[in-house]
Amino acid sequence: MTVLAPDVVGDSASTTRAGTSTGMPLSSHLREARTRSLRAVAALLIGVAVGYLLSDQVMEIVRAPITALAESRDASLNYDSITGAFDLKLKIALFGGIALSSPVWMYELFAFLAPGLNRREKKYTFGFLAASVPLFASGCVAGFLLFPHMVEMLAGFASTEDSTLLQASYYVDFILKIVLATGVAFVLPVFLVMLNLLGILPARSIARSWRIVVVAIVLFSAIVTPAADVLSMFLIAVPMTALFLVALVIAWLHDRAASRRLSAISADISRTTEE
C-alpha cells in the first residue's frame, strides 16, 4: 500500500476542494470573467451617460455656494483652459457613473469570487458589503450636504474687498475629497467589526480606546463642518459615535459567543480525557 506524505495529501485535498468548490475548468472561469466584466463595463457606460446628462444639475448644486458668496463680494468659478468646462463635465460623468453602476459591478465581482469562498467567507463578505455600501452612501450624502458650510467658512477668511476666483477643477476636487472622506469615515466601524470577526482586534481593545475614538470623531466633525453653529458638527459626530458603539457591541457579543464555544470545547475535551 502506498503511503502519501502529509504535504502531498494536503495538496491533493486542497486541489480537490478547489475543483469541487468551483466545478469549472480554467477556460470556463475565463469565459465567466469576460461575461461579468462586459456586464460591469456596460453598466459603467450607462452610468457615465446618465452622469453626463445630469452634470448640469450637479454643477448647479456645486455652484450654489459661489453664487451665495457673490452676493457679498466678487466671486466666480473659472476655467484655466478652453476645454476646462468639458473636462469637468467628463469628470462628473465618470464619478457619477462609478457611483450609479456600483451595485452592478460590485455584484458581478462578488458573484465571480463567491464560488471560491467557503460558507464563512461568503457570510463575512456579504455582510461587509451589505453594511458598508449604505453607510458609505450615507456618509457621501452627508459630506455633499455639508460642503457649502466649508466653502462659506474658508472663503470668509478673505476680506470682502478681495475677489474670490476659484479654479473649477480644483474646486470640484476639493468637494470630492470632502464627500469621499465623510463616506470612508462612516464605513470605519464596519472595518472594526471585520477585524474583530477575523480575530485580529478583540472587543476589549476597542473598548479601551473609546476616549481616543470619540476625540477623533469630534475633531473630524469640526474639520469637515466648520460652520458658525455647532448643529452641523453634531449631525456628523452623533451618527459616527453611534456607529462606533454599535460596532463595539457587535464585537463584544462575538467575543462572548466565541468564549462560550471555547469553554464548551474545553469541557468536552476534559470529559473525554477523564473517561
XYZ file of N, CA, C and O in Angstrom, residues 120 123-124 190-201 250-251 254-255:
76
model
N -18.235 30.439 5.489
C -17.932 31.511 6.437
C -17.432 32.765 5.722
O -17.824 33.886 6.029
N -20.274 34.548 4.058
C -21.099 35.277 5.032
C -20.441 36.584 5.433
O -21.095 37.634 5.477
N -19.146 36.542 5.696
C -18.433 37.759 6.094
C -18.376 38.771 4.949
O -18.571 39.970 5.151
N -17.401 49.419 10.302
C -17.528 48.104 9.670
C -16.172 47.404 9.635
O -16.079 46.190 9.846
N -15.105 48.153 9.393
C -13.764 47.573 9.419
C -13.418 47.073 10.821
O -12.756 46.036 10.968
N -13.845 47.794 11.850
C -13.597 47.330 13.217
C -14.274 45.981 13.463
O -13.679 45.076 14.064
N -15.502 45.858 13.000
C -16.225 44.596 13.173
C -15.539 43.475 12.396
O -15.395 42.347 12.896
N -15.102 43.767 11.179
C -14.428 42.746 10.377
C -13.134 42.275 11.048
O -12.845 41.074 11.099
N -12.346 43.218 11.564
C -11.113 42.844 12.264
C -11.410 42.001 13.498
O -10.659 41.083 13.839
N -12.517 42.305 14.164
C -12.899 41.512 15.327
C -13.340 40.106 14.925
O -12.961 39.120 15.569
N -14.133 40.003 13.866
C -14.589 38.691 13.416
C -13.441 37.824 12.933
O -13.480 36.597 13.064
N -12.399 38.453 12.417
C -11.226 37.712 11.969
C -10.277 37.376 13.111
O -9.254 36.718 12.899
N -10.584 37.829 14.322
C -9.762 37.535 15.479
C -8.547 38.423 15.623
O -7.642 38.113 16.412
N -8.494 39.539 14.893
C -7.341 40.430 14.951
C -7.499 41.489 16.043
O -6.539 41.831 16.736
N -8.699 41.999 16.211
C -8.947 43.102 17.143
C -10.036 42.691 18.136
O -11.217 42.667 17.781
N -21.333 44.764 18.779
C -21.248 43.565 17.940
C -19.966 42.795 18.241
O -19.974 41.561 18.352
N -18.857 43.514 18.382
C -17.588 42.853 18.697
C -17.643 42.180 20.064
O -17.131 41.062 20.236
N -19.712 39.022 19.799
C -18.957 37.986 19.085
C -17.908 37.359 19.988
O -17.751 36.130 20.025
N -17.162 38.181 20.726
C -16.137 37.649 21.625
C -16.765 36.808 22.730
O -16.199 35.779 23.140
